[in-house]
Amino acid sequence: MRKHHRPTVADVMTRDVLSITEDTGFKDIVVALAARGVSGAPVVDTKGQVIGIVTESDLLRKEEFKSVHEDRRPFFETRRDRLVRAKSQGERADELMTSPVTTVDPDISIPAAARLMAERSVKRLPVIDYSGRLIGIVSRSDLLKVFLRPDETIRREIVDDVIVRVLWETPASVSVEVNEGRVTLTGQIELKSMISFTGRLIAAVDGVVDVDNRLTYARDDSVPTHDPLSDRPVWPHR
């Protein structure tokens, strides 16, 4: 039986990642980001372990606070305001970086990485190995690569791994059409209860944008029948 490989962060991450050290100066960071065409870079220590990240937003704090004089500062400052103001005065990576930084392992699933980005409100995640060393970085655009899978590749996976392998249905019983990631299902499967289950399985296939589930069923296993001898309800075998 063929085992399907579910894409992980390791499949889509950038391996040739720009990193900077703690003592990298402000101007050098700006130059490095511009040269690589990226908007952020992890900060690593002498062992290559990730200790923070510097983004364009961190660097722009300096410009943002240029026109703010000491006598115009609010009398009461929140902790966040103090941190932002201190960052605007930073000259080195260790003074500018956001720390601690959210990192991920290379074998985390793409949906899990996407959820983590949303929960932490970040645009990129440094990828580390078991020792905490930087081995790559994954961005929002990297996670969207799964939606670039060809329609025929998606259709073949649905037929082979869902229709045949999981449901034990013949390919002829269910028609699968995929157009720009949108899946349309027609045909008949054995049990009514499997219709919604089938839709959920297919929605989880990488690259699927939407599922139009038009399947019908041969037997309704949601309604019990009655035993003529005992007059007790008997649920169909599922």
Short mmCIF file of N, CA and C in Angstrom, two decimals, residues 20-86:
data_model
loop_
_atom_site.label_atom_id
_atom_site.label_comp_id
_atom_site.label_asym_id
_atom_site.label_seq_id
_atom_site.Cartn_x
_atom_site.Cartn_y
_atom_site.Cartn_z
N ILE A 20 21.69 37.08 10.87
CA ILE A 20 22.62 38.10 11.34
C ILE A 20 23.04 37.76 12.76
N THR A 21 24.15 38.34 13.20
CA THR A 21 24.63 38.10 14.55
C THR A 21 24.20 39.23 15.48
N GLU A 22 24.40 39.01 16.76
CA GLU A 22 23.94 39.96 17.76
C GLU A 22 24.54 41.35 17.60
N ASP A 23 25.80 41.41 17.12
CA ASP A 23 26.48 42.70 17.04
C ASP A 23 26.39 43.35 15.66
N THR A 24 25.57 42.81 14.78
CA THR A 24 25.41 43.42 13.46
C THR A 24 24.76 44.80 13.62
N GLY A 25 25.36 45.81 12.98
CA GLY A 25 24.89 47.18 13.12
C GLY A 25 23.64 47.48 12.31
N PHE A 26 22.97 48.56 12.68
CA PHE A 26 21.72 48.96 12.04
C PHE A 26 21.86 49.08 10.53
N LYS A 27 22.85 49.85 10.08
CA LYS A 27 23.02 50.08 8.64
C LYS A 27 23.32 48.77 7.91
N ASP A 28 24.14 47.92 8.51
CA ASP A 28 24.47 46.64 7.88
C ASP A 28 23.23 45.74 7.76
N ILE A 29 22.34 45.82 8.73
CA ILE A 29 21.11 45.03 8.66
C ILE A 29 20.25 45.51 7.49
N VAL A 30 20.12 46.83 7.37
CA VAL A 30 19.32 47.40 6.28
C VAL A 30 19.87 46.98 4.93
N VAL A 31 21.19 47.06 4.78
CA VAL A 31 21.85 46.69 3.52
C VAL A 31 21.63 45.21 3.22
N ALA A 32 21.76 44.36 4.23
CA ALA A 32 21.62 42.92 4.03
C ALA A 32 20.20 42.55 3.62
N LEU A 33 19.21 43.14 4.26
CA LEU A 33 17.82 42.85 3.90
C LEU A 33 17.52 43.29 2.47
N ALA A 34 18.02 44.47 2.10
CA ALA A 34 17.78 44.98 0.75
C ALA A 34 18.48 44.11 -0.30
N ALA A 35 19.68 43.66 0.02
CA ALA A 35 20.45 42.86 -0.94
C ALA A 35 19.78 41.51 -1.19
N ARG A 36 19.17 40.94 -0.17
CA ARG A 36 18.52 39.63 -0.31
C ARG A 36 17.05 39.74 -0.68
N GLY A 37 16.51 40.95 -0.65
CA GLY A 37 15.11 41.12 -1.00
C GLY A 37 14.16 40.47 0.00
N VAL A 38 14.52 40.52 1.29
CA VAL A 38 13.67 39.95 2.34
C VAL A 38 13.33 41.04 3.34
N SER A 39 12.32 40.78 4.17
CA SER A 39 11.85 41.80 5.11
C SER A 39 12.20 41.49 6.56
N GLY A 40 12.96 40.42 6.79
CA GLY A 40 13.35 40.09 8.14
C GLY A 40 14.46 39.05 8.15
N ALA A 41 15.18 38.98 9.27
CA ALA A 41 16.27 38.02 9.39
C ALA A 41 16.40 37.55 10.83
N PRO A 42 16.54 36.23 11.04
CA PRO A 42 16.77 35.72 12.39
C PRO A 42 18.14 36.18 12.91
N VAL A 43 18.21 36.35 14.22
CA VAL A 43 19.47 36.69 14.88
C VAL A 43 19.97 35.42 15.58
N VAL A 44 21.23 35.08 15.32
CA VAL A 44 21.79 33.85 15.90
C VAL A 44 22.99 34.19 16.78
N ASP A 45 23.23 33.32 17.77
CA ASP A 45 24.40 33.50 18.62
C ASP A 45 25.58 32.77 18.01
N THR A 46 26.67 32.66 18.76
CA THR A 46 27.89 32.06 18.23
C THR A 46 27.74 30.57 17.92
N LYS A 47 26.73 29.93 18.49
CA LYS A 47 26.48 28.50 18.24
C LYS A 47 25.48 28.28 17.09
N GLY A 48 25.01 29.38 16.51
CA GLY A 48 24.03 29.26 15.43
C GLY A 48 22.61 29.08 15.90
N GLN A 49 22.39 29.26 17.20
CA GLN A 49 21.05 29.11 17.75
C GLN A 49 20.28 30.42 17.65
N VAL A 50 19.00 30.31 17.35
CA VAL A 50 18.17 31.50 17.15
C VAL A 50 17.83 32.15 18.48
N ILE A 51 18.11 33.44 18.60
CA ILE A 51 17.82 34.16 19.83
C ILE A 51 16.85 35.33 19.61
N GLY A 52 16.51 35.60 18.36
CA GLY A 52 15.59 36.70 18.08
C GLY A 52 15.41 36.86 16.58
N ILE A 53 14.69 37.90 16.19
CA ILE A 53 14.49 38.19 14.78
C ILE A 53 14.35 39.70 14.63
N VAL A 54 14.95 40.23 13.56
CA VAL A 54 14.84 41.66 13.24
C VAL A 54 14.07 41.79 11.93
N THR A 55 13.03 42.60 11.94
CA THR A 55 12.22 42.81 10.74
C THR A 55 12.25 44.28 10.35
N GLU A 56 11.71 44.56 9.17
CA GLU A 56 11.63 45.95 8.72
C GLU A 56 10.84 46.80 9.71
N SER A 57 9.82 46.20 10.34
CA SER A 57 9.03 46.94 11.32
C SER A 57 9.89 47.39 12.49
N ASP A 58 10.80 46.53 12.93
CA ASP A 58 11.71 46.90 14.02
C ASP A 58 12.60 48.06 13.61
N LEU A 59 13.09 48.01 12.39
CA LEU A 59 14.01 49.04 11.91
C LEU A 59 13.30 50.38 11.71
N LEU A 60 12.04 50.33 11.32
CA LEU A 60 11.30 51.57 11.06
C LEU A 60 10.95 52.32 12.33
N ARG A 61 11.12 51.68 13.48
CA ARG A 61 10.88 52.38 14.74
C ARG A 61 11.77 53.62 14.85
N LYS A 62 12.98 53.53 14.34
CA LYS A 62 13.92 54.65 14.42
C LYS A 62 13.38 55.85 13.66
N GLU A 63 12.83 55.61 12.47
CA GLU A 63 12.24 56.69 11.69
C GLU A 63 10.98 57.23 12.37
N GLU A 64 10.21 56.32 12.92
CA GLU A 64 8.95 56.70 13.56
C GLU A 64 9.16 57.65 14.73
N PHE A 65 10.25 57.46 15.49
CA PHE A 65 10.46 58.24 16.70
C PHE A 65 11.41 59.42 16.49
N LYS A 66 11.82 59.67 15.26
CA LYS A 66 12.74 60.78 15.01
C LYS A 66 12.16 62.12 15.43
N SER A 67 10.87 62.29 15.20
CA SER A 67 10.23 63.59 15.46
C SER A 67 9.64 63.69 16.85
N VAL A 68 9.82 62.66 17.67
CA VAL A 68 9.27 62.68 19.02
C VAL A 68 10.34 63.16 20.00
N HIS A 69 10.15 64.34 20.57
CA HIS A 69 11.12 64.90 21.52
C HIS A 69 10.78 64.42 22.92
N GLU A 70 11.79 64.46 23.77
CA GLU A 70 11.61 63.98 25.13
C GLU A 70 10.49 64.73 25.85
N ASP A 71 10.36 66.04 25.60
CA ASP A 71 9.35 66.82 26.31
C ASP A 71 7.95 66.56 25.79
N ARG A 72 7.83 65.79 24.69
CA ARG A 72 6.52 65.47 24.13
C ARG A 72 6.08 64.04 24.46
N ARG A 73 6.89 63.34 25.20
CA ARG A 73 6.53 61.98 25.58
C ARG A 73 5.37 62.00 26.55
N PRO A 74 4.47 61.04 26.44
CA PRO A 74 3.34 60.98 27.37
C PRO A 74 3.85 60.75 28.80
N PHE A 75 3.11 61.34 29.78
CA PHE A 75 3.53 61.23 31.17
C PHE A 75 3.50 59.78 31.63
N PHE A 76 2.46 59.05 31.19
CA PHE A 76 2.34 57.63 31.52
C PHE A 76 2.59 56.81 30.26
N GLU A 77 3.55 55.90 30.32
CA GLU A 77 3.86 55.03 29.20
C GLU A 77 3.57 53.59 29.56
N THR A 78 3.00 52.87 28.63
CA THR A 78 2.80 51.44 28.84
C THR A 78 4.14 50.73 28.67
N ARG A 79 4.18 49.48 29.10
CA ARG A 79 5.41 48.70 28.93
C ARG A 79 5.75 48.56 27.46
N ARG A 80 4.71 48.36 26.64
CA ARG A 80 4.95 48.24 25.20
C ARG A 80 5.53 49.53 24.63
N ASP A 81 5.00 50.67 25.06
CA ASP A 81 5.52 51.96 24.58
C ASP A 81 6.99 52.12 24.93
N ARG A 82 7.35 51.72 26.13
CA ARG A 82 8.75 51.84 26.56
C ARG A 82 9.66 50.94 25.73
N LEU A 83 9.18 49.72 25.46
CA LEU A 83 9.97 48.80 24.67
C LEU A 83 10.15 49.31 23.24
N VAL A 84 9.08 49.85 22.67
CA VAL A 84 9.14 50.37 21.31
C VAL A 84 10.10 51.56 21.24
N ARG A 85 10.03 52.45 22.22
CA ARG A 85 10.91 53.62 22.24
C ARG A 85 12.37 53.19 22.40
N ALA A 86 12.60 52.20 23.25
CA ALA A 86 13.97 51.70 23.44
C ALA A 86 14.49 51.07 22.16
#
